[in-house]
């Protein structure tokens, strides 16, 4: 558990922090700035799951953390690109904590806060991908985060899909499966490359294919040239998002990188660090703690210094919609 000394939240009511990603919902309960309980459930992001599935995941989180004595909920989520998106999520959360203030912010803000930065560039490299930044004066910019049908380049889903494409391409060219293709077929329980087509368009979702990204990194570490090229391409896409935001805001960082790939894949980290350093961004921080613990930093720093959404509303531009403000 993480304790945050000097938190400005020292009242009797506890705070629930939520990090709602494409694969899971991570929740903590804070009492006087310290996390006293923690739980993980399925995704409550309605861009990835049905409303009923999201409601069930939130019910599991609040059942584990408790709903009594909660004065505030701070939820960082992907897919809150408009005020309507944020309002819909707030309504789902409020079912479990009637009377509590519910703040909805974009999940990139949790990344920056978890890196203990009040300004800079936050990056999610996980199931999806996005970069968002904020200056000391409150100016914001964003690149990516459009969802898997429009973007998410460099993400876990993107890598999983590209592994499928690679396997199918080799089959079309009448080449035997290489180590990446063999690992993918085995992991998917597929007898032939062509059977991946029905699997991809059928019962699976983007979380399933994001879960196959690890196969690409494993193959790359073993020297597979196609996998190595895919990892390099993913790093290039992610670096592009970061450099877009850095250029728009005219800031050198810090760059705080989270998400499953960003936090746990050293090969990707090395490539990002080298590319960004060459471009003049040298304060690169890969999260060592889960983004949900950024909620405690937001409370300690106060809303004005964190780009934090106002109580009971998304605040001005809180959902991260648009490009530069």
PDB file of C-alpha atoms in Angstrom:
ATOM      1  CA  UNK A   1       0.000   0.000   0.000  1.00  0.00           C
ATOM      2  CA  UNK A   2       1.107   3.561  -0.657  1.00  0.00           C
ATOM      3  CA  UNK A   3       0.962   6.312   1.971  1.00  0.00           C
ATOM      4  CA  UNK A   4       1.083   9.926   0.872  1.00  0.00           C
ATOM      5  CA  UNK A   5       2.283  12.221   3.657  1.00  0.00           C
ATOM      6  CA  UNK A   6       0.791  15.664   3.863  1.00  0.00           C
ATOM      7  CA  UNK A   7      -2.354  14.905   1.913  1.00  0.00           C
ATOM      8  CA  UNK A   8      -4.788  17.791   1.949  1.00  0.00           C
ATOM      9  CA  UNK A   9      -7.623  15.286   2.295  1.00  0.00           C
ATOM     10  CA  UNK A  10      -7.756  14.882   6.060  1.00  0.00           C
ATOM     11  CA  UNK A  11     -11.482  14.748   6.671  1.00  0.00           C
ATOM     12  CA  UNK A  12     -13.370  11.787   8.023  1.00  0.00           C
ATOM     13  CA  UNK A  13     -14.697  10.531   4.693  1.00  0.00           C
ATOM     14  CA  UNK A  14     -12.582   8.167   2.620  1.00  0.00           C
ATOM     15  CA  UNK A  15     -11.783   8.469  -1.079  1.00  0.00           C
ATOM     16  CA  UNK A  16     -12.073   5.770  -3.719  1.00  0.00           C
ATOM     17  CA  UNK A  17      -9.617   5.918  -6.608  1.00  0.00           C
ATOM     18  CA  UNK A  18     -10.353   4.064  -9.844  1.00  0.00           C
ATOM     19  CA  UNK A  19      -8.187   3.384 -12.878  1.00  0.00           C
ATOM     20  CA  UNK A  20     -10.506   2.081 -15.581  1.00  0.00           C
ATOM     21  CA  UNK A  21      -8.554   0.609 -18.453  1.00  0.00           C
ATOM     22  CA  UNK A  22      -9.350  -1.453 -21.500  1.00  0.00           C
ATOM     23  CA  UNK A  23      -8.657  -4.718 -19.697  1.00  0.00           C
ATOM     24  CA  UNK A  24      -9.270  -4.136 -15.989  1.00  0.00           C
ATOM     25  CA  UNK A  25     -10.536  -1.757 -13.329  1.00  0.00           C
ATOM     26  CA  UNK A  26      -8.082  -1.145 -10.504  1.00  0.00           C
ATOM     27  CA  UNK A  27      -9.527   0.381  -7.344  1.00  0.00           C
ATOM     28  CA  UNK A  28      -8.083   1.641  -4.066  1.00  0.00           C
ATOM     29  CA  UNK A  29      -9.611   3.096  -0.916  1.00  0.00           C
ATOM     30  CA  UNK A  30      -7.744   5.997   0.662  1.00  0.00           C
ATOM     31  CA  UNK A  31      -8.023   7.039   4.297  1.00  0.00           C
ATOM     32  CA  UNK A  32      -6.181  10.238   5.239  1.00  0.00           C
ATOM     33  CA  UNK A  33      -3.961   9.944   2.163  1.00  0.00           C
ATOM     34  CA  UNK A  34      -3.026   6.285   2.659  1.00  0.00           C
ATOM     35  CA  UNK A  35      -4.321   3.335   0.648  1.00  0.00           C
ATOM     36  CA  UNK A  36      -5.980   0.936   3.070  1.00  0.00           C
ATOM     37  CA  UNK A  37      -7.497  -1.526   0.598  1.00  0.00           C
ATOM     38  CA  UNK A  38      -7.109  -2.445  -3.047  1.00  0.00           C
ATOM     39  CA  UNK A  39      -8.926  -4.580  -5.607  1.00  0.00           C
ATOM     40  CA  UNK A  40      -9.004  -5.429  -9.311  1.00  0.00           C
ATOM     41  CA  UNK A  41     -12.015  -6.313 -11.442  1.00  0.00           C
ATOM     42  CA  UNK A  42     -12.900  -6.454 -15.120  1.00  0.00           C
ATOM     43  CA  UNK A  43     -12.991  -3.409 -17.370  1.00  0.00           C
ATOM     44  CA  UNK A  44     -15.717  -0.840 -16.753  1.00  0.00           C
ATOM     45  CA  UNK A  45     -14.868   1.113 -19.894  1.00  0.00           C
ATOM     46  CA  UNK A  46     -18.067   1.123 -21.921  1.00  0.00           C
ATOM     47  CA  UNK A  47     -16.102   1.608 -25.141  1.00  0.00           C
ATOM     48  CA  UNK A  48     -14.743  -1.896 -24.590  1.00  0.00           C
ATOM     49  CA  UNK A  49     -17.504  -3.705 -22.721  1.00  0.00           C
ATOM     50  CA  UNK A  50     -21.279  -3.482 -22.486  1.00  0.00           C
ATOM     51  CA  UNK A  51     -22.924  -1.175 -19.969  1.00  0.00           C
ATOM     52  CA  UNK A  52     -24.058  -4.198 -17.980  1.00  0.00           C
ATOM     53  CA  UNK A  53     -20.539  -5.632 -17.917  1.00  0.00           C
ATOM     54  CA  UNK A  54     -19.208  -2.266 -16.772  1.00  0.00           C
ATOM     55  CA  UNK A  55     -21.877  -2.061 -14.070  1.00  0.00           C
ATOM     56  CA  UNK A  56     -20.954  -5.552 -12.862  1.00  0.00           C
ATOM     57  CA  UNK A  57     -17.237  -4.731 -12.719  1.00  0.00           C
ATOM     58  CA  UNK A  58     -17.935  -1.580 -10.706  1.00  0.00           C
ATOM     59  CA  UNK A  59     -20.219  -3.534  -8.377  1.00  0.00           C
ATOM     60  CA  UNK A  60     -17.372  -5.965  -7.697  1.00  0.00           C
ATOM     61  CA  UNK A  61     -14.958  -3.110  -6.990  1.00  0.00           C
ATOM     62  CA  UNK A  62     -17.268  -1.370  -4.530  1.00  0.00           C
ATOM     63  CA  UNK A  63     -18.188  -4.657  -2.882  1.00  0.00           C
ATOM     64  CA  UNK A  64     -14.489  -5.223  -2.200  1.00  0.00           C
ATOM     65  CA  UNK A  65     -13.622  -1.660  -1.155  1.00  0.00           C
ATOM     66  CA  UNK A  66     -16.883  -0.778   0.580  1.00  0.00           C
ATOM     67  CA  UNK A  67     -19.365   1.989  -0.137  1.00  0.00           C
ATOM     68  CA  UNK A  68     -19.976   3.295   3.357  1.00  0.00           C
ATOM     69  CA  UNK A  69     -18.061   6.349   4.552  1.00  0.00           C
ATOM     70  CA  UNK A  70     -17.020   7.413   1.050  1.00  0.00           C
ATOM     71  CA  UNK A  71     -17.047  11.147   0.417  1.00  0.00           C
ATOM     72  CA  UNK A  72     -15.400  11.232  -2.985  1.00  0.00           C
ATOM     73  CA  UNK A  73     -14.599   9.006  -5.945  1.00  0.00           C
ATOM     74  CA  UNK A  74     -11.888   9.928  -8.431  1.00  0.00           C
ATOM     75  CA  UNK A  75     -12.077   7.833 -11.588  1.00  0.00           C
ATOM     76  CA  UNK A  76      -9.518   7.948 -14.363  1.00  0.00           C
ATOM     77  CA  UNK A  77     -10.726   6.234 -17.504  1.00  0.00           C
ATOM     78  CA  UNK A  78     -10.002   5.871 -21.150  1.00  0.00           C
ATOM     79  CA  UNK A  79     -12.858   6.666 -23.491  1.00  0.00           C
ATOM     80  CA  UNK A  80     -14.020   9.812 -21.683  1.00  0.00           C
ATOM     81  CA  UNK A  81     -13.522  12.059 -24.672  1.00  0.00           C
ATOM     82  CA  UNK A  82     -16.644  14.189 -24.245  1.00  0.00           C
ATOM     83  CA  UNK A  83     -18.668  15.544 -21.354  1.00  0.00           C
ATOM     84  CA  UNK A  84     -21.377  13.030 -22.269  1.00  0.00           C
ATOM     85  CA  UNK A  85     -18.884  10.165 -21.916  1.00  0.00           C
ATOM     86  CA  UNK A  86     -17.837  11.419 -18.487  1.00  0.00           C
ATOM     87  CA  UNK A  87     -21.430  11.943 -17.366  1.00  0.00           C
ATOM     88  CA  UNK A  88     -22.355   8.383 -18.373  1.00  0.00           C
ATOM     89  CA  UNK A  89     -19.479   6.906 -16.387  1.00  0.00           C
ATOM     90  CA  UNK A  90     -20.209   9.155 -13.410  1.00  0.00           C
ATOM     91  CA  UNK A  91     -23.798   7.906 -13.361  1.00  0.00           C
ATOM     92  CA  UNK A  92     -22.657   4.280 -13.277  1.00  0.00           C
ATOM     93  CA  UNK A  93     -20.289   5.000 -10.385  1.00  0.00           C
ATOM     94  CA  UNK A  94     -22.812   7.081  -8.462  1.00  0.00           C
ATOM     95  CA  UNK A  95     -25.151   4.068  -8.232  1.00  0.00           C
ATOM     96  CA  UNK A  96     -22.742   2.609  -5.682  1.00  0.00           C
ATOM     97  CA  UNK A  97     -21.928   5.731  -3.647  1.00  0.00           C
ATOM     98  CA  UNK A  98     -25.033   7.930  -3.540  1.00  0.00           C
ATOM     99  CA  UNK A  99     -24.200  11.327  -2.079  1.00  0.00           C
ATOM    100  CA  UNK A 100     -20.465  11.126  -2.782  1.00  0.00           C
ATOM    101  CA  UNK A 101     -18.777  13.567  -5.163  1.00  0.00           C
ATOM    102  CA  UNK A 102     -17.667  11.730  -8.313  1.00  0.00           C
ATOM    103  CA  UNK A 103     -14.855  13.164 -10.425  1.00  0.00           C
ATOM    104  CA  UNK A 104     -14.138  11.689 -13.847  1.00  0.00           C
ATOM    105  CA  UNK A 105     -10.817  12.409 -15.533  1.00  0.00           C
ATOM    106  CA  UNK A 106      -8.957  10.933 -18.478  1.00  0.00           C
ATOM    107  CA  UNK A 107      -6.717   8.077 -17.397  1.00  0.00           C
ATOM    108  CA  UNK A 108      -3.615   9.825 -18.754  1.00  0.00           C
ATOM    109  CA  UNK A 109      -3.937  12.264 -15.844  1.00  0.00           C
ATOM    110  CA  UNK A 110      -3.464   9.397 -13.428  1.00  0.00           C
ATOM    111  CA  UNK A 111      -0.277   8.430 -15.271  1.00  0.00           C
ATOM    112  CA  UNK A 112       1.208  11.904 -14.837  1.00  0.00           C
ATOM    113  CA  UNK A 113       0.155  12.057 -11.197  1.00  0.00           C
ATOM    114  CA  UNK A 114       1.556   8.591 -10.471  1.00  0.00           C
ATOM    115  CA  UNK A 115       4.863   9.897 -11.812  1.00  0.00           C
ATOM    116  CA  UNK A 116       4.571  12.734  -9.255  1.00  0.00           C
ATOM    117  CA  UNK A 117       4.469  15.380 -11.954  1.00  0.00           C
ATOM    118  CA  UNK A 118       1.970  18.233 -12.038  1.00  0.00           C
ATOM    119  CA  UNK A 119       2.956  19.125 -15.603  1.00  0.00           C
ATOM    120  CA  UNK A 120       4.495  17.205 -18.475  1.00  0.00           C
ATOM    121  CA  UNK A 121       3.466  14.439 -20.860  1.00  0.00           C
ATOM    122  CA  UNK A 122       1.629  11.273 -19.852  1.00  0.00           C
ATOM    123  CA  UNK A 123       1.679   8.220 -22.084  1.00  0.00           C
ATOM    124  CA  UNK A 124      -0.370   5.050 -21.994  1.00  0.00           C
ATOM    125  CA  UNK A 125       1.166   2.083 -23.799  1.00  0.00           C
ATOM    126  CA  UNK A 126      -1.162  -0.736 -22.882  1.00  0.00           C
ATOM    127  CA  UNK A 127      -4.187  -2.294 -24.532  1.00  0.00           C
ATOM    128  CA  UNK A 128      -4.475   1.053 -26.339  1.00  0.00           C
ATOM    129  CA  UNK A 129      -2.173   4.039 -26.763  1.00  0.00           C
ATOM    130  CA  UNK A 130      -2.413   7.794 -26.174  1.00  0.00           C
ATOM    131  CA  UNK A 131      -0.267  10.739 -25.128  1.00  0.00           C
ATOM    132  CA  UNK A 132      -1.571  13.772 -23.230  1.00  0.00           C
ATOM    133  CA  UNK A 133       0.260  16.744 -21.818  1.00  0.00           C
ATOM    134  CA  UNK A 134      -0.305  19.809 -19.693  1.00  0.00           C
ATOM    135  CA  UNK A 135       1.851  22.868 -19.019  1.00  0.00           C
ATOM    136  CA  UNK A 136       2.207  24.789 -15.784  1.00  0.00           C
ATOM    137  CA  UNK A 137      -0.246  27.358 -17.137  1.00  0.00           C
ATOM    138  CA  UNK A 138      -2.868  24.677 -17.825  1.00  0.00           C
ATOM    139  CA  UNK A 139      -2.479  24.456 -21.602  1.00  0.00           C
ATOM    140  CA  UNK A 140      -3.229  20.906 -22.788  1.00  0.00           C
ATOM    141  CA  UNK A 141      -2.617  18.785 -25.861  1.00  0.00           C
ATOM    142  CA  UNK A 142      -3.297  15.221 -26.835  1.00  0.00           C
ATOM    143  CA  UNK A 143      -2.262  12.817 -29.578  1.00  0.00           C
ATOM    144  CA  UNK A 144      -3.937   9.482 -30.276  1.00  0.00           C
ATOM    145  CA  UNK A 145      -6.342   7.647 -28.002  1.00  0.00           C
ATOM    146  CA  UNK A 146      -8.917   7.226 -30.757  1.00  0.00           C
ATOM    147  CA  UNK A 147      -9.649   3.564 -30.087  1.00  0.00           C
ATOM    148  CA  UNK A 148      -8.533   0.438 -31.885  1.00  0.00           C
ATOM    149  CA  UNK A 149     -10.579   0.985 -35.054  1.00  0.00           C
ATOM    150  CA  UNK A 150      -9.069   4.411 -35.684  1.00  0.00           C
ATOM    151  CA  UNK A 151      -5.683   4.259 -34.014  1.00  0.00           C
ATOM    152  CA  UNK A 152      -3.983   2.721 -30.959  1.00  0.00           C
ATOM    153  CA  UNK A 153      -0.781   2.289 -32.944  1.00  0.00           C
ATOM    154  CA  UNK A 154       2.045   0.836 -30.891  1.00  0.00           C
ATOM    155  CA  UNK A 155      -0.364  -0.642 -28.341  1.00  0.00           C
ATOM    156  CA  UNK A 156      -0.761  -4.214 -27.156  1.00  0.00           C
ATOM    157  CA  UNK A 157      -3.747  -4.685 -29.449  1.00  0.00           C
ATOM    158  CA  UNK A 158      -1.788  -3.288 -32.392  1.00  0.00           C
ATOM    159  CA  UNK A 159       1.099  -5.686 -31.758  1.00  0.00           C
ATOM    160  CA  UNK A 160      -1.264  -8.642 -31.422  1.00  0.00           C
ATOM    161  CA  UNK A 161      -3.027  -7.771 -34.663  1.00  0.00           C
ATOM    162  CA  UNK A 162       0.263  -7.256 -36.488  1.00  0.00           C
ATOM    163  CA  UNK A 163       1.415 -10.692 -35.327  1.00  0.00           C
ATOM    164  CA  UNK A 164      -1.718 -12.157 -36.936  1.00  0.00           C
ATOM    165  CA  UNK A 165      -1.080 -10.205 -40.143  1.00  0.00           C
ATOM    166  CA  UNK A 166       2.514 -11.391 -40.195  1.00  0.00           C
ATOM    167  CA  UNK A 167       1.411 -15.012 -39.813  1.00  0.00           C
ATOM    168  CA  UNK A 168      -1.181 -14.724 -42.571  1.00  0.00           C
ATOM    169  CA  UNK A 169       1.254 -12.981 -44.904  1.00  0.00           C
ATOM    170  CA  UNK A 170       3.792 -15.775 -44.528  1.00  0.00           C
ATOM    171  CA  UNK A 171       1.069 -18.311 -45.292  1.00  0.00           C
ATOM    172  CA  UNK A 172       0.016 -16.417 -48.414  1.00  0.00           C
ATOM    173  CA  UNK A 173       3.638 -16.461 -49.582  1.00  0.00           C
ATOM    174  CA  UNK A 174       3.806 -20.224 -48.935  1.00  0.00           C
ATOM    175  CA  UNK A 175       6.474 -19.789 -46.276  1.00  0.00           C
ATOM    176  CA  UNK A 176       6.649 -22.082 -43.288  1.00  0.00           C
ATOM    177  CA  UNK A 177       5.631 -20.485 -39.971  1.00  0.00           C
ATOM    178  CA  UNK A 178       8.548 -18.770 -38.226  1.00  0.00           C
ATOM    179  CA  UNK A 179       9.011 -18.687 -34.461  1.00  0.00           C
ATOM    180  CA  UNK A 180       6.550 -15.803 -34.001  1.00  0.00           C
ATOM    181  CA  UNK A 181       3.870 -17.442 -36.147  1.00  0.00           C
ATOM    182  CA  UNK A 182       4.368 -20.803 -34.434  1.00  0.00           C
ATOM    183  CA  UNK A 183       4.039 -19.259 -30.981  1.00  0.00           C
ATOM    184  CA  UNK A 184       0.909 -17.365 -31.999  1.00  0.00           C
ATOM    185  CA  UNK A 185      -0.775 -20.414 -33.510  1.00  0.00           C
ATOM    186  CA  UNK A 186       0.016 -22.472 -30.425  1.00  0.00           C
ATOM    187  CA  UNK A 187      -1.216 -19.769 -28.038  1.00  0.00           C
ATOM    188  CA  UNK A 188      -4.469 -19.359 -29.987  1.00  0.00           C
ATOM    189  CA  UNK A 189      -5.044 -23.102 -30.371  1.00  0.00           C
ATOM    190  CA  UNK A 190      -5.158 -22.605 -34.138  1.00  0.00           C
ATOM    191  CA  UNK A 191      -4.217 -25.462 -36.453  1.00  0.00           C
ATOM    192  CA  UNK A 192      -3.541 -23.302 -39.506  1.00  0.00           C
ATOM    193  CA  UNK A 193      -2.788 -19.622 -40.157  1.00  0.00           C
ATOM    194  CA  UNK A 194      -6.064 -19.300 -42.051  1.00  0.00           C
ATOM    195  CA  UNK A 195      -8.042 -20.323 -38.983  1.00  0.00           C
ATOM    196  CA  UNK A 196      -6.830 -17.112 -37.325  1.00  0.00           C
ATOM    197  CA  UNK A 197      -9.094 -15.133 -39.658  1.00  0.00           C
ATOM    198  CA  UNK A 198     -12.292 -16.560 -38.221  1.00  0.00           C
ATOM    199  CA  UNK A 199     -10.939 -16.309 -34.703  1.00  0.00           C
ATOM    200  CA  UNK A 200     -10.003 -12.673 -35.174  1.00  0.00           C
ATOM    201  CA  UNK A 201     -13.377 -11.654 -36.624  1.00  0.00           C
ATOM    202  CA  UNK A 202     -15.393 -13.977 -34.419  1.00  0.00           C
ATOM    203  CA  UNK A 203     -15.554 -14.581 -30.675  1.00  0.00           C
ATOM    204  CA  UNK A 204     -12.472 -12.607 -29.592  1.00  0.00           C
ATOM    205  CA  UNK A 205     -12.144  -8.962 -28.602  1.00  0.00           C
ATOM    206  CA  UNK A 206      -9.293  -6.476 -28.553  1.00  0.00           C
ATOM    207  CA  UNK A 207      -8.267  -7.523 -25.052  1.00  0.00           C
ATOM    208  CA  UNK A 208      -7.697 -11.047 -26.301  1.00  0.00           C
ATOM    209  CA  UNK A 209      -5.322  -9.848 -29.012  1.00  0.00           C
ATOM    210  CA  UNK A 210      -3.622  -7.329 -26.749  1.00  0.00           C
ATOM    211  CA  UNK A 211      -2.810 -10.310 -24.557  1.00  0.00           C
ATOM    212  CA  UNK A 212      -0.769 -11.768 -27.425  1.00  0.00           C
ATOM    213  CA  UNK A 213       1.652  -8.804 -27.520  1.00  0.00           C
ATOM    214  CA  UNK A 214       3.982 -10.614 -25.136  1.00  0.00           C
ATOM    215  CA  UNK A 215       4.598 -13.230 -27.831  1.00  0.00           C
ATOM    216  CA  UNK A 216       6.047 -10.523 -30.067  1.00  0.00           C
ATOM    217  CA  UNK A 217       8.471  -9.364 -27.375  1.00  0.00           C
ATOM    218  CA  UNK A 218       9.502 -12.938 -26.593  1.00  0.00           C
ATOM    219  CA  UNK A 219      10.179 -13.652 -30.258  1.00  0.00           C
ATOM    220  CA  UNK A 220      12.108 -10.399 -30.607  1.00  0.00           C
ATOM    221  CA  UNK A 221      14.278 -11.273 -27.612  1.00  0.00           C
ATOM    222  CA  UNK A 222      15.050 -14.591 -29.302  1.00  0.00           C
ATOM    223  CA  UNK A 223      16.206 -12.757 -32.427  1.00  0.00           C
ATOM    224  CA  UNK A 224      13.179 -13.130 -34.699  1.00  0.00           C
ATOM    225  CA  UNK A 225      13.687 -10.321 -37.261  1.00  0.00           C
ATOM    226  CA  UNK A 226       9.980  -9.728 -37.948  1.00  0.00           C
ATOM    227  CA  UNK A 227       9.182  -9.470 -34.240  1.00  0.00           C
ATOM    228  CA  UNK A 228      12.166  -7.171 -33.699  1.00  0.00           C
ATOM    229  CA  UNK A 229      10.899  -4.923 -36.490  1.00  0.00           C
ATOM    230  CA  UNK A 230       7.400  -4.863 -34.993  1.00  0.00           C
ATOM    231  CA  UNK A 231       8.713  -3.806 -31.579  1.00  0.00           C
ATOM    232  CA  UNK A 232      10.759  -1.053 -33.221  1.00  0.00           C
ATOM    233  CA  UNK A 233       7.715   0.094 -35.183  1.00  0.00           C
ATOM    234  CA  UNK A 234       5.607   0.140 -32.025  1.00  0.00           C
ATOM    235  CA  UNK A 235       8.229   2.282 -30.291  1.00  0.00           C
ATOM    236  CA  UNK A 236       8.241   4.621 -33.270  1.00  0.00           C
ATOM    237  CA  UNK A 237       4.480   5.052 -33.123  1.00  0.00           C
ATOM    238  CA  UNK A 238       4.537   5.759 -29.383  1.00  0.00           C
ATOM    239  CA  UNK A 239       7.433   8.181 -29.712  1.00  0.00           C
ATOM    240  CA  UNK A 240       5.490   9.969 -32.437  1.00  0.00           C
ATOM    241  CA  UNK A 241       2.544  10.528 -30.093  1.00  0.00           C
ATOM    242  CA  UNK A 242       4.865  11.913 -27.436  1.00  0.00           C
ATOM    243  CA  UNK A 243       6.716  14.204 -29.826  1.00  0.00           C
ATOM    244  CA  UNK A 244       3.406  15.514 -31.200  1.00  0.00           C
ATOM    245  CA  UNK A 245       2.398  16.660 -27.724  1.00  0.00           C
ATOM    246  CA  UNK A 246       5.861  17.979 -26.850  1.00  0.00           C
ATOM    247  CA  UNK A 247       5.903  20.047 -30.027  1.00  0.00           C
ATOM    248  CA  UNK A 248       2.415  21.449 -29.545  1.00  0.00           C
ATOM    249  CA  UNK A 249       3.035  22.449 -25.934  1.00  0.00           C
ATOM    250  CA  UNK A 250       6.702  23.357 -26.463  1.00  0.00           C
ATOM    251  CA  UNK A 251       7.822  21.477 -23.365  1.00  0.00           C
ATOM    252  CA  UNK A 252      10.751  19.054 -22.904  1.00  0.00           C
ATOM    253  CA  UNK A 253       8.958  16.818 -20.438  1.00  0.00           C
ATOM    254  CA  UNK A 254       8.920  15.136 -18.088  1.00  0.00           C
ATOM    255  CA  UNK A 255       7.500  12.178 -19.988  1.00  0.00           C
ATOM    256  CA  UNK A 256       5.748   9.662 -17.730  1.00  0.00           C
ATOM    257  CA  UNK A 257       5.021   6.329 -19.389  1.00  0.00           C
ATOM    258  CA  UNK A 258       2.538   3.800 -18.053  1.00  0.00           C
ATOM    259  CA  UNK A 259       0.381   0.965 -19.297  1.00  0.00           C
ATOM    260  CA  UNK A 260       1.266  -2.714 -19.349  1.00  0.00           C
ATOM    261  CA  UNK A 261       3.742  -2.463 -22.222  1.00  0.00           C
ATOM    262  CA  UNK A 262       5.261   0.794 -21.033  1.00  0.00           C
ATOM    263  CA  UNK A 263       5.841  -0.502 -17.522  1.00  0.00           C
ATOM    264  CA  UNK A 264       6.910  -4.081 -18.168  1.00  0.00           C
ATOM    265  CA  UNK A 265       8.725  -4.388 -21.505  1.00  0.00           C
ATOM    266  CA  UNK A 266      12.419  -3.394 -21.203  1.00  0.00           C
ATOM    267  CA  UNK A 267      13.053  -3.667 -24.954  1.00  0.00           C
ATOM    268  CA  UNK A 268      10.315  -1.120 -25.647  1.00  0.00           C
ATOM    269  CA  UNK A 269      11.553   1.102 -22.824  1.00  0.00           C
ATOM    270  CA  UNK A 270      15.089   1.162 -24.227  1.00  0.00           C
ATOM    271  CA  UNK A 271      13.873   2.068 -27.708  1.00  0.00           C
ATOM    272  CA  UNK A 272      11.635   4.835 -26.386  1.00  0.00           C
ATOM    273  CA  UNK A 273      14.359   6.235 -24.156  1.00  0.00           C
ATOM    274  CA  UNK A 274      16.852   6.345 -27.044  1.00  0.00           C
ATOM    275  CA  UNK A 275      14.401   7.890 -29.525  1.00  0.00           C
ATOM    276  CA  UNK A 276      13.118  10.537 -27.131  1.00  0.00           C
ATOM    277  CA  UNK A 277      16.579  11.431 -25.829  1.00  0.00           C
ATOM    278  CA  UNK A 278      17.761  11.946 -29.402  1.00  0.00           C
ATOM    279  CA  UNK A 279      14.864  14.382 -29.848  1.00  0.00           C
ATOM    280  CA  UNK A 280      15.818  16.353 -26.731  1.00  0.00           C
ATOM    281  CA  UNK A 281      13.393  14.783 -24.221  1.00  0.00           C
ATOM    282  CA  UNK A 282      15.620  13.357 -21.515  1.00  0.00           C
ATOM    283  CA  UNK A 283      13.432  13.267 -18.397  1.00  0.00           C
ATOM    284  CA  UNK A 284      11.773   9.921 -19.157  1.00  0.00           C
ATOM    285  CA  UNK A 285       9.999   8.152 -16.302  1.00  0.00           C
ATOM    286  CA  UNK A 286       8.598   4.637 -16.586  1.00  0.00           C
ATOM    287  CA  UNK A 287       6.059   4.071 -13.863  1.00  0.00           C
ATOM    288  CA  UNK A 288       7.075   1.684 -11.129  1.00  0.00           C
ATOM    289  CA  UNK A 289       3.703   1.901  -9.400  1.00  0.00           C
ATOM    290  CA  UNK A 290       0.200   1.441 -10.749  1.00  0.00           C
ATOM    291  CA  UNK A 291      -1.467   4.600 -12.107  1.00  0.00           C
ATOM    292  CA  UNK A 292      -4.383   4.433  -9.655  1.00  0.00           C
ATOM    293  CA  UNK A 293      -2.013   5.560  -6.886  1.00  0.00           C
ATOM    294  CA  UNK A 294      -1.784   8.880  -8.730  1.00  0.00           C
ATOM    295  CA  UNK A 295      -5.131   9.675  -7.095  1.00  0.00           C
ATOM    296  CA  UNK A 296      -3.324  10.242  -3.793  1.00  0.00           C
ATOM    297  CA  UNK A 297      -0.919  12.657  -5.510  1.00  0.00           C
ATOM    298  CA  UNK A 298      -3.841  14.593  -6.999  1.00  0.00           C
ATOM    299  CA  UNK A 299      -5.423  14.931  -3.571  1.00  0.00           C
ATOM    300  CA  UNK A 300      -2.162  16.059  -2.001  1.00  0.00           C
ATOM    301  CA  UNK A 301      -1.381  18.523  -4.800  1.00  0.00           C
ATOM    302  CA  UNK A 302      -4.889  19.986  -4.989  1.00  0.00           C
ATOM    303  CA  UNK A 303      -7.077  20.195  -8.060  1.00  0.00           C
ATOM    304  CA  UNK A 304      -5.701  23.396  -9.581  1.00  0.00           C
ATOM    305  CA  UNK A 305      -2.152  22.103  -9.853  1.00  0.00           C
ATOM    306  CA  UNK A 306      -3.087  18.776 -11.400  1.00  0.00           C
ATOM    307  CA  UNK A 307      -5.515  19.551 -14.192  1.00  0.00           C
ATOM    308  CA  UNK A 308      -7.998  17.825 -11.906  1.00  0.00           C
ATOM    309  CA  UNK A 309     -11.686  17.716 -12.713  1.00  0.00           C
ATOM    310  CA  UNK A 310     -14.041  19.652 -10.495  1.00  0.00           C
ATOM    311  CA  UNK A 311     -16.250  17.865  -8.005  1.00  0.00           C
ATOM    312  CA  UNK A 312     -19.327  16.382  -9.591  1.00  0.00           C
ATOM    313  CA  UNK A 313     -18.386  17.491 -13.093  1.00  0.00           C
ATOM    314  CA  UNK A 314     -15.725  16.892 -15.651  1.00  0.00           C
ATOM    315  CA  UNK A 315     -14.426  20.419 -15.314  1.00  0.00           C
ATOM    316  CA  UNK A 316     -13.205  22.517 -18.217  1.00  0.00           C
ATOM    317  CA  UNK A 317     -11.834  20.156 -20.807  1.00  0.00           C
ATOM    318  CA  UNK A 318     -11.406  17.419 -18.259  1.00  0.00           C
ATOM    319  CA  UNK A 319     -12.210  14.638 -20.620  1.00  0.00           C
ATOM    320  CA  UNK A 320      -9.228  15.475 -22.747  1.00  0.00           C
ATOM    321  CA  UNK A 321     -11.248  16.087 -25.904  1.00  0.00           C
ATOM    322  CA  UNK A 322      -9.827  18.171 -28.678  1.00  0.00           C
ATOM    323  CA  UNK A 323      -6.159  18.766 -29.374  1.00  0.00           C
ATOM    324  CA  UNK A 324      -4.700  21.916 -27.857  1.00  0.00           C
ATOM    325  CA  UNK A 325      -6.198  24.317 -25.339  1.00  0.00           C
TER     326      UNK A 325
END
